[in-house]
Amino acid sequence: MGSITKCLFPAAGLGTRFLPATKEIPKEMLPLIDRPIIHYGVEEAVNSGCSDVVFVTGRGKRAIEDYFDRSIELENILLERGQKELYDMVVAVSEMARFAYVRQSEPLGLGHAVLCGEQFCESGFFGVILPDDVMIADTPVLRQLVELHERLGGSVVALEEVSPGEVSRYGIARVEPQEDGVYRILDLIEKPSLNEAPSRLAVVGRYLLSPRIFHHLHNLRPGSGGELQLTDAIKSLLGEEVVWGLRYNGLRLDCGTKEGWFKATVTMALENGTLREALFSLLRQRGLMDV
Ligand code: UTP
């Protein structure tokens, strides 16, 4: 299925917004209900046709490697106890895809993290998933990008309309409409003020990139925040190749902040019969819900 087989997961950031929890635990391993945040992104990549998953990790991120590896001791205990369902669940995690790891020795920015994956991804178009953004969608969001690429060629970024107060947190696109929900990207500005922002269309955590991006990342100077910004490299790529923006269908749960992670947890809980009832019963007990 599909023409894109590799997906890169930048996961080497410091996760400072979750300190002290992220002093020892990678932000990507914080649980969303019963799975680490990053599990959802990997599932999306696999359901979009990717068989190879490359994690860009750094210091203190070993839990990610251990999570996606076999866990022989645990597997044996579950088998001995006759807990076959749990055994199958644990083994399935390590068999979701072929996993590779590359180290970003200093968190020099998202662009630098992607550049670290060059050796694995330079042979063709590849996906990039920012694990903080968990996407709930009927058709996996990366798959939606892949389908557009298969139809029109070129790189594709996921776009979402954000509120005026949010534009300064994102890379914002200047666009030309192409067809329903599809735009040709003409320019990108990382974290603009509201006055500078050419639209309210923000690039969010899903990309399908041409391997030419590496050439542009190599030539990049530090941008906003002194980091190597992926947005700046894509902007430079625009000079030689087409980049599409797709307003994807789905719901983004931004798990990169405490508030976002909490809302994501509640959103997922509302989809689960038992947890939904537990939440409602708590609200009733506290007098916050009547029925
Ligand atoms: P964020 O800026 O949201 O993550 O980067 P962060 O830096 O870990 O979080 P805070 O701001 O300190 O709380 C988005 C994604 O890019 C990765 C992060 O791990 C996250 O998945 N990233 C960011 C890298 O891999 N390397 C970097 O140098 C920066």
PDB file of C-alpha atoms and ligand atoms in Angstrom:
ATOM      1  CA  MET A   1       0.000   0.000   0.000  1.00  0.00           C
ATOM      2  CA  GLY A   2       1.261   3.467  -0.896  1.00  0.00           C
ATOM      3  CA  SER A   3       4.445   4.935  -2.199  1.00  0.00           C
ATOM      4  CA  ILE A   4       5.905   6.268   1.045  1.00  0.00           C
ATOM      5  CA  THR A   5       7.527   3.669   3.252  1.00  0.00           C
ATOM      6  CA  LYS A   6       9.638   5.703   5.680  1.00  0.00           C
ATOM      7  CA  CYS A   7       8.554   7.969   8.482  1.00  0.00           C
ATOM      8  CA  LEU A   8      10.786  10.085  10.692  1.00  0.00           C
ATOM      9  CA  PHE A   9       9.860  10.920  14.289  1.00  0.00           C
ATOM     10  CA  PRO A  10      11.791  13.846  15.799  1.00  0.00           C
ATOM     11  CA  ALA A  11      11.758  13.056  19.506  1.00  0.00           C
ATOM     12  CA  ALA A  12      14.936  14.633  20.841  1.00  0.00           C
ATOM     13  CA  GLY A  13      13.436  17.814  22.321  1.00  0.00           C
ATOM     14  CA  LEU A  14      13.837  18.602  26.009  1.00  0.00           C
ATOM     15  CA  GLY A  15      10.131  18.720  26.831  1.00  0.00           C
ATOM     16  CA  THR A  16      10.687  21.625  29.227  1.00  0.00           C
ATOM     17  CA  ARG A  17       6.974  22.404  29.410  1.00  0.00           C
ATOM     18  CA  PHE A  18       6.441  19.171  31.321  1.00  0.00           C
ATOM     19  CA  LEU A  19       9.259  19.518  33.847  1.00  0.00           C
ATOM     20  CA  PRO A  20       9.848  17.985  36.307  1.00  0.00           C
ATOM     21  CA  ALA A  21       8.001  14.939  34.829  1.00  0.00           C
ATOM     22  CA  THR A  22      10.289  15.016  31.782  1.00  0.00           C
ATOM     23  CA  LYS A  23      13.500  15.154  33.826  1.00  0.00           C
ATOM     24  CA  GLU A  24      13.728  11.378  33.437  1.00  0.00           C
ATOM     25  CA  ILE A  25      10.780  10.357  31.238  1.00  0.00           C
ATOM     26  CA  PRO A  26      10.711  11.501  27.609  1.00  0.00           C
ATOM     27  CA  LYS A  27       7.687  13.697  26.904  1.00  0.00           C
ATOM     28  CA  GLU A  28       6.821  11.329  24.050  1.00  0.00           C
ATOM     29  CA  MET A  29       6.451   8.505  26.590  1.00  0.00           C
ATOM     30  CA  LEU A  30       3.877  10.249  28.792  1.00  0.00           C
ATOM     31  CA  PRO A  31       0.691   8.178  28.661  1.00  0.00           C
ATOM     32  CA  LEU A  32      -2.420   9.149  26.794  1.00  0.00           C
ATOM     33  CA  ILE A  33      -4.928   6.792  28.447  1.00  0.00           C
ATOM     34  CA  ASP A  34      -3.058   3.461  28.111  1.00  0.00           C
ATOM     35  CA  ARG A  35      -0.351   4.110  25.510  1.00  0.00           C
ATOM     36  CA  PRO A  36       2.557   6.503  25.327  1.00  0.00           C
ATOM     37  CA  ILE A  37       1.870   9.579  23.187  1.00  0.00           C
ATOM     38  CA  ILE A  38       4.343   8.440  20.525  1.00  0.00           C
ATOM     39  CA  HIS A  39       2.543   5.100  20.044  1.00  0.00           C
ATOM     40  CA  TYR A  40      -0.379   6.899  18.371  1.00  0.00           C
ATOM     41  CA  GLY A  41       1.931   8.541  15.818  1.00  0.00           C
ATOM     42  CA  VAL A  42       3.632   5.246  14.995  1.00  0.00           C
ATOM     43  CA  GLU A  43       0.239   3.603  14.519  1.00  0.00           C
ATOM     44  CA  GLU A  44      -0.713   6.437  12.143  1.00  0.00           C
ATOM     45  CA  ALA A  45       2.498   5.983  10.126  1.00  0.00           C
ATOM     46  CA  VAL A  46       1.944   2.235   9.841  1.00  0.00           C
ATOM     47  CA  ASN A  47      -1.709   2.740   8.850  1.00  0.00           C
ATOM     48  CA  SER A  48      -0.491   5.191   6.207  1.00  0.00           C
ATOM     49  CA  GLY A  49       1.679   2.537   4.558  1.00  0.00           C
ATOM     50  CA  CYS A  50       5.044   3.066   6.295  1.00  0.00           C
ATOM     51  CA  SER A  51       7.087  -0.003   7.152  1.00  0.00           C
ATOM     52  CA  ASP A  52      10.196   1.821   8.404  1.00  0.00           C
ATOM     53  CA  VAL A  53      10.096   4.147  11.380  1.00  0.00           C
ATOM     54  CA  VAL A  54      13.123   6.256  12.261  1.00  0.00           C
ATOM     55  CA  PHE A  55      13.267   7.942  15.652  1.00  0.00           C
ATOM     56  CA  VAL A  56      15.523  10.925  16.230  1.00  0.00           C
ATOM     57  CA  THR A  57      16.294  10.672  19.920  1.00  0.00           C
ATOM     58  CA  GLY A  58      18.727  12.196  22.369  1.00  0.00           C
ATOM     59  CA  ARG A  59      19.974  11.979  25.908  1.00  0.00           C
ATOM     60  CA  GLY A  60      17.459  10.436  28.307  1.00  0.00           C
ATOM     61  CA  LYS A  61      15.262   8.948  25.581  1.00  0.00           C
ATOM     62  CA  ARG A  62      16.132   5.280  26.021  1.00  0.00           C
ATOM     63  CA  ALA A  63      12.573   4.510  27.176  1.00  0.00           C
ATOM     64  CA  ILE A  64      11.425   5.047  23.571  1.00  0.00           C
ATOM     65  CA  GLU A  65      13.864   2.399  22.291  1.00  0.00           C
ATOM     66  CA  ASP A  66      12.885  -0.029  25.029  1.00  0.00           C
ATOM     67  CA  TYR A  67       9.178   0.510  24.400  1.00  0.00           C
ATOM     68  CA  PHE A  68       9.371  -0.453  20.725  1.00  0.00           C
ATOM     69  CA  ASP A  69      11.767  -3.346  21.345  1.00  0.00           C
ATOM     70  CA  ARG A  70      10.962  -6.896  22.444  1.00  0.00           C
ATOM     71  CA  SER A  71      10.652  -7.304  26.206  1.00  0.00           C
ATOM     72  CA  ILE A  72      11.560 -10.962  26.607  1.00  0.00           C
ATOM     73  CA  GLU A  73      11.415 -11.097  30.406  1.00  0.00           C
ATOM     74  CA  LEU A  74       7.967  -9.493  30.554  1.00  0.00           C
ATOM     75  CA  GLU A  75       6.744 -11.657  27.646  1.00  0.00           C
ATOM     76  CA  ASN A  76       7.877 -14.846  29.430  1.00  0.00           C
ATOM     77  CA  ILE A  77       6.162 -13.841  32.673  1.00  0.00           C
ATOM     78  CA  LEU A  78       2.905 -13.108  30.835  1.00  0.00           C
ATOM     79  CA  LEU A  79       3.107 -16.477  29.056  1.00  0.00           C
ATOM     80  CA  GLU A  80       3.814 -18.345  32.310  1.00  0.00           C
ATOM     81  CA  ARG A  81       0.793 -16.662  33.877  1.00  0.00           C
ATOM     82  CA  GLY A  82      -1.371 -17.599  30.907  1.00  0.00           C
ATOM     83  CA  GLN A  83      -2.053 -13.938  30.088  1.00  0.00           C
ATOM     84  CA  LYS A  84      -2.040 -14.516  26.333  1.00  0.00           C
ATOM     85  CA  GLU A  85      -3.975 -11.376  25.412  1.00  0.00           C
ATOM     86  CA  LEU A  86      -1.524  -9.147  27.253  1.00  0.00           C
ATOM     87  CA  TYR A  87       1.369 -11.105  25.744  1.00  0.00           C
ATOM     88  CA  ASP A  88       0.019 -10.558  22.227  1.00  0.00           C
ATOM     89  CA  MET A  89      -0.488  -6.864  22.937  1.00  0.00           C
ATOM     90  CA  VAL A  90       3.082  -6.433  24.177  1.00  0.00           C
ATOM     91  CA  VAL A  91       4.616  -8.361  21.256  1.00  0.00           C
ATOM     92  CA  ALA A  92       2.480  -6.465  18.728  1.00  0.00           C
ATOM     93  CA  VAL A  93       4.088  -3.148  19.755  1.00  0.00           C
ATOM     94  CA  SER A  94       7.541  -4.398  18.768  1.00  0.00           C
ATOM     95  CA  GLU A  95       6.235  -5.781  15.481  1.00  0.00           C
ATOM     96  CA  MET A  96       4.431  -2.657  14.270  1.00  0.00           C
ATOM     97  CA  ALA A  97       7.300  -1.653  11.947  1.00  0.00           C
ATOM     98  CA  ARG A  98      11.041  -1.829  11.454  1.00  0.00           C
ATOM     99  CA  PHE A  99      12.557   0.635  13.899  1.00  0.00           C
ATOM    100  CA  ALA A 100      15.784   2.588  13.593  1.00  0.00           C
ATOM    101  CA  TYR A 101      17.286   5.215  15.846  1.00  0.00           C
ATOM    102  CA  VAL A 102      19.550   8.133  15.243  1.00  0.00           C
ATOM    103  CA  ARG A 103      20.899  10.454  17.875  1.00  0.00           C
ATOM    104  CA  GLN A 104      20.642  14.246  17.886  1.00  0.00           C
ATOM    105  CA  SER A 105      23.389  15.069  20.347  1.00  0.00           C
ATOM    106  CA  GLU A 106      22.144  18.616  21.009  1.00  0.00           C
ATOM    107  CA  PRO A 107      18.565  19.879  20.584  1.00  0.00           C
ATOM    108  CA  LEU A 108      19.394  22.463  17.915  1.00  0.00           C
ATOM    109  CA  GLY A 109      15.879  22.622  16.529  1.00  0.00           C
ATOM    110  CA  LEU A 110      13.363  20.640  14.492  1.00  0.00           C
ATOM    111  CA  GLY A 111      15.226  21.290  11.228  1.00  0.00           C
ATOM    112  CA  HIS A 112      18.407  19.906  12.743  1.00  0.00           C
ATOM    113  CA  ALA A 113      16.510  16.873  14.073  1.00  0.00           C
ATOM    114  CA  VAL A 114      15.221  16.096  10.564  1.00  0.00           C
ATOM    115  CA  LEU A 115      18.726  16.549   9.153  1.00  0.00           C
ATOM    116  CA  CYS A 116      19.944  13.890  11.609  1.00  0.00           C
ATOM    117  CA  GLY A 117      17.692  11.396   9.779  1.00  0.00           C
ATOM    118  CA  GLU A 118      19.310  12.049   6.385  1.00  0.00           C
ATOM    119  CA  GLN A 119      21.132   8.722   6.130  1.00  0.00           C
ATOM    120  CA  PHE A 120      17.815   6.857   6.495  1.00  0.00           C
ATOM    121  CA  CYS A 121      15.555   9.080   4.409  1.00  0.00           C
ATOM    122  CA  GLU A 122      17.638  10.481   1.541  1.00  0.00           C
ATOM    123  CA  SER A 123      16.494   7.930  -1.053  1.00  0.00           C
ATOM    124  CA  GLY A 124      12.947   9.202  -1.654  1.00  0.00           C
ATOM    125  CA  PHE A 125       9.961  11.120  -0.320  1.00  0.00           C
ATOM    126  CA  PHE A 126       9.389  10.403   3.363  1.00  0.00           C
ATOM    127  CA  GLY A 127       6.933  11.254   6.123  1.00  0.00           C
ATOM    128  CA  VAL A 128       7.647  13.283   9.247  1.00  0.00           C
ATOM    129  CA  ILE A 129       5.388  12.988  12.278  1.00  0.00           C
ATOM    130  CA  LEU A 130       5.747  15.235  15.307  1.00  0.00           C
ATOM    131  CA  PRO A 131       4.614  12.850  18.027  1.00  0.00           C
ATOM    132  CA  ASP A 132       3.234  15.647  20.266  1.00  0.00           C
ATOM    133  CA  ASP A 133       0.420  16.156  17.794  1.00  0.00           C
ATOM    134  CA  VAL A 134      -1.868  13.162  18.121  1.00  0.00           C
ATOM    135  CA  MET A 135      -4.330  13.020  15.232  1.00  0.00           C
ATOM    136  CA  ILE A 136      -7.768  11.434  15.404  1.00  0.00           C
ATOM    137  CA  ALA A 137      -9.050  10.847  11.870  1.00  0.00           C
ATOM    138  CA  ASP A 138     -10.988   8.301   9.820  1.00  0.00           C
ATOM    139  CA  THR A 139      -8.264   8.299   7.172  1.00  0.00           C
ATOM    140  CA  PRO A 140      -4.902   8.653   8.957  1.00  0.00           C
ATOM    141  CA  VAL A 141      -3.645  12.208   8.405  1.00  0.00           C
ATOM    142  CA  LEU A 142      -0.277  11.094   6.993  1.00  0.00           C
ATOM    143  CA  ARG A 143      -2.217   8.878   4.587  1.00  0.00           C
ATOM    144  CA  GLN A 144      -4.173  11.965   3.441  1.00  0.00           C
ATOM    145  CA  LEU A 145      -0.840  13.665   2.668  1.00  0.00           C
ATOM    146  CA  VAL A 146       0.397  10.559   0.835  1.00  0.00           C
ATOM    147  CA  GLU A 147      -2.759  10.456  -1.313  1.00  0.00           C
ATOM    148  CA  LEU A 148      -2.293  14.101  -2.316  1.00  0.00           C
ATOM    149  CA  HIS A 149       1.364  13.450  -3.161  1.00  0.00           C
ATOM    150  CA  GLU A 150       0.374  10.435  -5.287  1.00  0.00           C
ATOM    151  CA  ARG A 151      -2.089  12.641  -7.188  1.00  0.00           C
ATOM    152  CA  LEU A 152      -0.120  15.897  -7.567  1.00  0.00           C
ATOM    153  CA  GLY A 153       3.508  15.051  -6.747  1.00  0.00           C
ATOM    154  CA  GLY A 154       5.685  17.319  -4.619  1.00  0.00           C
ATOM    155  CA  SER A 155       5.993  17.740  -0.882  1.00  0.00           C
ATOM    156  CA  VAL A 156       2.923  18.196   1.313  1.00  0.00           C
ATOM    157  CA  VAL A 157       2.456  19.823   4.718  1.00  0.00           C
ATOM    158  CA  ALA A 158      -0.612  19.557   6.952  1.00  0.00           C
ATOM    159  CA  LEU A 159      -2.410  22.872   7.455  1.00  0.00           C
ATOM    160  CA  GLU A 160      -4.863  23.949  10.094  1.00  0.00           C
ATOM    161  CA  GLU A 161      -6.614  27.276  10.560  1.00  0.00           C
ATOM    162  CA  VAL A 162      -5.633  28.643  13.980  1.00  0.00           C
ATOM    163  CA  SER A 163      -7.087  31.535  15.962  1.00  0.00           C
ATOM    164  CA  PRO A 164      -5.451  35.012  15.711  1.00  0.00           C
ATOM    165  CA  GLY A 165      -4.022  34.555  19.207  1.00  0.00           C
ATOM    166  CA  GLU A 166      -2.237  31.374  18.137  1.00  0.00           C
ATOM    167  CA  VAL A 167      -0.454  32.431  14.925  1.00  0.00           C
ATOM    168  CA  SER A 168       2.718  33.438  16.800  1.00  0.00           C
ATOM    169  CA  ARG A 169       3.178  29.791  17.962  1.00  0.00           C
ATOM    170  CA  TYR A 170       3.305  28.246  14.466  1.00  0.00           C
ATOM    171  CA  GLY A 171       4.837  28.395  11.009  1.00  0.00           C
ATOM    172  CA  ILE A 172       2.235  30.323   8.990  1.00  0.00           C
ATOM    173  CA  ALA A 173       1.729  29.901   5.229  1.00  0.00           C
ATOM    174  CA  ARG A 174       1.029  32.319   2.399  1.00  0.00           C
ATOM    175  CA  VAL A 175      -0.995  30.267  -0.032  1.00  0.00           C
ATOM    176  CA  GLU A 176      -2.745  30.117  -3.378  1.00  0.00           C
ATOM    177  CA  PRO A 177      -5.896  27.955  -3.413  1.00  0.00           C
ATOM    178  CA  GLN A 178      -5.583  24.947  -5.738  1.00  0.00           C
ATOM    179  CA  GLU A 179      -8.685  22.880  -5.067  1.00  0.00           C
ATOM    180  CA  ASP A 180     -10.968  22.212  -2.110  1.00  0.00           C
ATOM    181  CA  GLY A 181      -8.738  22.056   0.989  1.00  0.00           C
ATOM    182  CA  VAL A 182      -5.537  22.068  -1.113  1.00  0.00           C
ATOM    183  CA  TYR A 183      -3.243  25.090  -1.416  1.00  0.00           C
ATOM    184  CA  ARG A 184       0.010  25.778  -3.139  1.00  0.00           C
ATOM    185  CA  ILE A 185       2.428  27.114  -0.533  1.00  0.00           C
ATOM    186  CA  LEU A 186       3.997  30.386  -1.679  1.00  0.00           C
ATOM    187  CA  ASP A 187       5.816  31.383   1.486  1.00  0.00           C
ATOM    188  CA  LEU A 188       6.214  30.363   5.110  1.00  0.00           C
ATOM    189  CA  ILE A 189       6.982  32.474   8.162  1.00  0.00           C
ATOM    190  CA  GLU A 190       7.979  30.862  11.445  1.00  0.00           C
ATOM    191  CA  LYS A 191       6.204  32.243  14.515  1.00  0.00           C
ATOM    192  CA  PRO A 192       5.105  35.600  13.015  1.00  0.00           C
ATOM    193  CA  SER A 193       3.374  38.347  14.949  1.00  0.00           C
ATOM    194  CA  LEU A 194      -0.305  38.727  14.051  1.00  0.00           C
ATOM    195  CA  ASN A 195       0.579  41.733  11.841  1.00  0.00           C
ATOM    196  CA  GLU A 196       3.230  39.824   9.892  1.00  0.00           C
ATOM    197  CA  ALA A 197       1.134  36.663   9.482  1.00  0.00           C
ATOM    198  CA  PRO A 198       0.111  36.208   5.812  1.00  0.00           C
ATOM    199  CA  SER A 199      -2.869  34.001   6.802  1.00  0.00           C
ATOM    200  CA  ARG A 200      -4.101  31.979   9.734  1.00  0.00           C
ATOM    201  CA  LEU A 201      -3.112  28.694   8.094  1.00  0.00           C
ATOM    202  CA  ALA A 202      -0.573  27.028  10.351  1.00  0.00           C
ATOM    203  CA  VAL A 203       1.710  24.134   9.502  1.00  0.00           C
ATOM    204  CA  VAL A 204       1.051  21.400  12.060  1.00  0.00           C
ATOM    205  CA  GLY A 205       2.890  18.183  12.895  1.00  0.00           C
ATOM    206  CA  ARG A 206       2.618  16.158   9.670  1.00  0.00           C
ATOM    207  CA  TYR A 207       4.879  16.504   6.629  1.00  0.00           C
ATOM    208  CA  LEU A 208       5.621  14.537   3.518  1.00  0.00           C
ATOM    209  CA  LEU A 209       8.976  15.773   2.274  1.00  0.00           C
ATOM    210  CA  SER A 210      11.140  15.541  -0.792  1.00  0.00           C
ATOM    211  CA  PRO A 211      14.667  14.266  -0.082  1.00  0.00           C
ATOM    212  CA  ARG A 212      15.867  17.607  -1.528  1.00  0.00           C
ATOM    213  CA  ILE A 213      14.957  19.041   1.882  1.00  0.00           C
ATOM    214  CA  PHE A 214      18.322  17.767   3.156  1.00  0.00           C
ATOM    215  CA  HIS A 215      20.200  20.003   0.713  1.00  0.00           C
ATOM    216  CA  HIS A 216      18.282  22.993   2.090  1.00  0.00           C
ATOM    217  CA  LEU A 217      18.765  21.911   5.699  1.00  0.00           C
ATOM    218  CA  HIS A 218      22.527  21.703   5.131  1.00  0.00           C
ATOM    219  CA  ASN A 219      22.577  25.312   3.940  1.00  0.00           C
ATOM    220  CA  LEU A 220      20.353  26.653   6.690  1.00  0.00           C
ATOM    221  CA  ARG A 221      21.303  29.323   9.223  1.00  0.00           C
ATOM    222  CA  PRO A 222      19.727  29.369  12.707  1.00  0.00           C
ATOM    223  CA  GLY A 223      16.330  31.080  12.602  1.00  0.00           C
ATOM    224  CA  SER A 224      13.643  31.884  15.170  1.00  0.00           C
ATOM    225  CA  GLY A 225      14.854  31.081  18.709  1.00  0.00           C
ATOM    226  CA  GLY A 226      18.406  30.430  17.430  1.00  0.00           C
ATOM    227  CA  GLU A 227      17.282  26.962  16.240  1.00  0.00           C
ATOM    228  CA  LEU A 228      17.484  25.360  12.794  1.00  0.00           C
ATOM    229  CA  GLN A 229      13.873  25.618  11.724  1.00  0.00           C
ATOM    230  CA  LEU A 230      12.289  23.029   9.425  1.00  0.00           C
ATOM    231  CA  THR A 231       9.920  25.788   8.238  1.00  0.00           C
ATOM    232  CA  ASP A 232      12.906  27.793   6.902  1.00  0.00           C
ATOM    233  CA  ALA A 233      14.214  24.769   4.971  1.00  0.00           C
ATOM    234  CA  ILE A 234      10.766  24.137   3.435  1.00  0.00           C
ATOM    235  CA  LYS A 235      10.602  27.816   2.506  1.00  0.00           C
ATOM    236  CA  SER A 236      13.937  27.428   0.724  1.00  0.00           C
ATOM    237  CA  LEU A 237      12.725  24.203  -0.963  1.00  0.00           C
ATOM    238  CA  LEU A 238       9.805  26.217  -2.423  1.00  0.00           C
ATOM    239  CA  GLY A 239      12.301  27.899  -4.756  1.00  0.00           C
ATOM    240  CA  GLU A 240      12.903  24.657  -6.666  1.00  0.00           C
ATOM    241  CA  GLU A 241      10.012  22.262  -5.998  1.00  0.00           C
ATOM    242  CA  VAL A 242       6.295  22.477  -5.413  1.00  0.00           C
ATOM    243  CA  VAL A 243       5.022  22.204  -1.837  1.00  0.00           C
ATOM    244  CA  TRP A 244       1.314  21.685  -1.207  1.00  0.00           C
ATOM    245  CA  GLY A 245      -0.629  22.521   1.930  1.00  0.00           C
ATOM    246  CA  LEU A 246      -3.509  20.216   2.832  1.00  0.00           C
ATOM    247  CA  ARG A 247      -6.241  21.157   5.268  1.00  0.00           C
ATOM    248  CA  TYR A 248      -6.539  17.687   6.655  1.00  0.00           C
ATOM    249  CA  ASN A 249      -9.715  16.039   7.910  1.00  0.00           C
ATOM    250  CA  GLY A 250      -9.420  15.106  11.539  1.00  0.00           C
ATOM    251  CA  LEU A 251      -8.926  16.343  15.059  1.00  0.00           C
ATOM    252  CA  ARG A 252      -5.509  17.360  16.394  1.00  0.00           C
ATOM    253  CA  LEU A 253      -4.772  16.793  20.047  1.00  0.00           C
ATOM    254  CA  ASP A 254      -1.746  18.922  20.934  1.00  0.00           C
ATOM    255  CA  CYS A 255      -0.042  16.975  23.702  1.00  0.00           C
ATOM    256  CA  GLY A 256       2.998  19.284  23.863  1.00  0.00           C
ATOM    257  CA  THR A 257       1.627  21.404  26.721  1.00  0.00           C
ATOM    258  CA  LYS A 258       0.068  20.440  30.039  1.00  0.00           C
ATOM    259  CA  GLU A 259      -3.280  21.981  29.110  1.00  0.00           C
ATOM    260  CA  GLY A 260      -3.245  20.298  25.699  1.00  0.00           C
ATOM    261  CA  TRP A 261      -2.262  16.931  27.122  1.00  0.00           C
ATOM    262  CA  PHE A 262      -5.001  17.183  29.757  1.00  0.00           C
ATOM    263  CA  LYS A 263      -7.635  18.054  27.124  1.00  0.00           C
ATOM    264  CA  ALA A 264      -6.369  15.195  24.940  1.00  0.00           C
ATOM    265  CA  THR A 265      -6.718  12.775  27.847  1.00  0.00           C
ATOM    266  CA  VAL A 266     -10.298  13.899  28.521  1.00  0.00           C
ATOM    267  CA  THR A 267     -11.155  13.790  24.796  1.00  0.00           C
ATOM    268  CA  MET A 268      -9.903  10.207  24.534  1.00  0.00           C
ATOM    269  CA  ALA A 269     -11.626   9.248  27.795  1.00  0.00           C
ATOM    270  CA  LEU A 270     -14.942  10.488  26.406  1.00  0.00           C
ATOM    271  CA  GLU A 271     -14.561   7.964  23.562  1.00  0.00           C
ATOM    272  CA  ASN A 272     -14.180   5.065  26.016  1.00  0.00           C
ATOM    273  CA  GLY A 273     -17.368   3.773  27.705  1.00  0.00           C
ATOM    274  CA  THR A 274     -15.841   2.919  31.103  1.00  0.00           C
ATOM    275  CA  LEU A 275     -13.687   6.036  31.373  1.00  0.00           C
ATOM    276  CA  ARG A 276     -16.488   8.269  30.175  1.00  0.00           C
ATOM    277  CA  GLU A 277     -18.743   6.893  32.916  1.00  0.00           C
ATOM    278  CA  ALA A 278     -15.942   7.329  35.499  1.00  0.00           C
ATOM    279  CA  LEU A 279     -15.519  10.973  34.456  1.00  0.00           C
ATOM    280  CA  PHE A 280     -19.261  11.705  34.530  1.00  0.00           C
ATOM    281  CA  SER A 281     -19.654   9.997  37.902  1.00  0.00           C
ATOM    282  CA  LEU A 282     -16.809  12.130  39.327  1.00  0.00           C
ATOM    283  CA  LEU A 283     -18.403  15.318  37.964  1.00  0.00           C
ATOM    284  CA  ARG A 284     -21.782  14.307  39.458  1.00  0.00           C
ATOM    285  CA  GLN A 285     -20.159  13.594  42.830  1.00  0.00           C
ATOM    286  CA  ARG A 286     -18.533  17.024  42.799  1.00  0.00           C
ATOM    287  CA  GLY A 287     -21.848  18.678  41.905  1.00  0.00           C
ATOM    288  CA  LEU A 288     -20.506  19.785  38.517  1.00  0.00           C
ATOM    289  CA  MET A 289     -22.993  17.798  36.440  1.00  0.00           C
ATOM    290  CA  ASP A 290     -26.731  17.298  37.026  1.00  0.00           C
ATOM    291  CA  VAL A 291     -27.673  14.251  34.950  1.00  0.00           C
TER     292      VAL A 291
HETATM  293  P1  UTP B   1       8.831  21.051  20.620  1.00  0.00           P
HETATM  294  O1  UTP B   1       9.483  22.377  20.636  1.00  0.00           O
HETATM  295  O2  UTP B   1       7.349  21.020  20.757  1.00  0.00           O
HETATM  296  O3  UTP B   1       9.392  20.085  21.740  1.00  0.00           O
HETATM  297  O4  UTP B   1       9.291  20.263  19.318  1.00  0.00           O
HETATM  298  P2  UTP B   1      10.364  20.309  22.938  1.00  0.00           P
HETATM  299  O5  UTP B   1      11.466  21.236  22.590  1.00  0.00           O
HETATM  300  O6  UTP B   1      10.732  18.953  23.401  1.00  0.00           O
HETATM  301  O7  UTP B   1       9.368  20.910  24.041  1.00  0.00           O
HETATM  302  P3  UTP B   1       9.504  22.130  25.053  1.00  0.00           P
HETATM  303  O8  UTP B   1       9.218  23.354  24.219  1.00  0.00           O
HETATM  304  O9  UTP B   1      10.880  22.132  25.636  1.00  0.00           O
HETATM  305  O10 UTP B   1       8.432  21.848  26.069  1.00  0.00           O
HETATM  306  C1  UTP B   1       8.421  19.475  18.509  1.00  0.00           C
HETATM  307  C2  UTP B   1       9.012  18.088  18.259  1.00  0.00           C
HETATM  308  O11 UTP B   1      10.319  18.200  17.721  1.00  0.00           O
HETATM  309  C3  UTP B   1      11.250  17.465  18.509  1.00  0.00           C
HETATM  310  C4  UTP B   1      10.605  17.335  19.895  1.00  0.00           C
HETATM  311  O12 UTP B   1      11.061  16.159  20.549  1.00  0.00           O
HETATM  312  C5  UTP B   1       9.121  17.263  19.548  1.00  0.00           C
HETATM  313  O13 UTP B   1       8.728  15.937  19.233  1.00  0.00           O
HETATM  314  N1  UTP B   1      12.537  18.200  18.541  1.00  0.00           N
HETATM  315  C6  UTP B   1      12.559  19.527  18.812  1.00  0.00           C
HETATM  316  C7  UTP B   1      13.702  17.512  18.305  1.00  0.00           C
HETATM  317  O14 UTP B   1      13.712  16.283  18.045  1.00  0.00           O
HETATM  318  N2  UTP B   1      14.883  18.182  18.349  1.00  0.00           N
HETATM  319  C8  UTP B   1      14.947  19.521  18.623  1.00  0.00           C
HETATM  320  O15 UTP B   1      16.062  20.071  18.629  1.00  0.00           O
HETATM  321  C9  UTP B   1      13.753  20.200  18.852  1.00  0.00           C
END
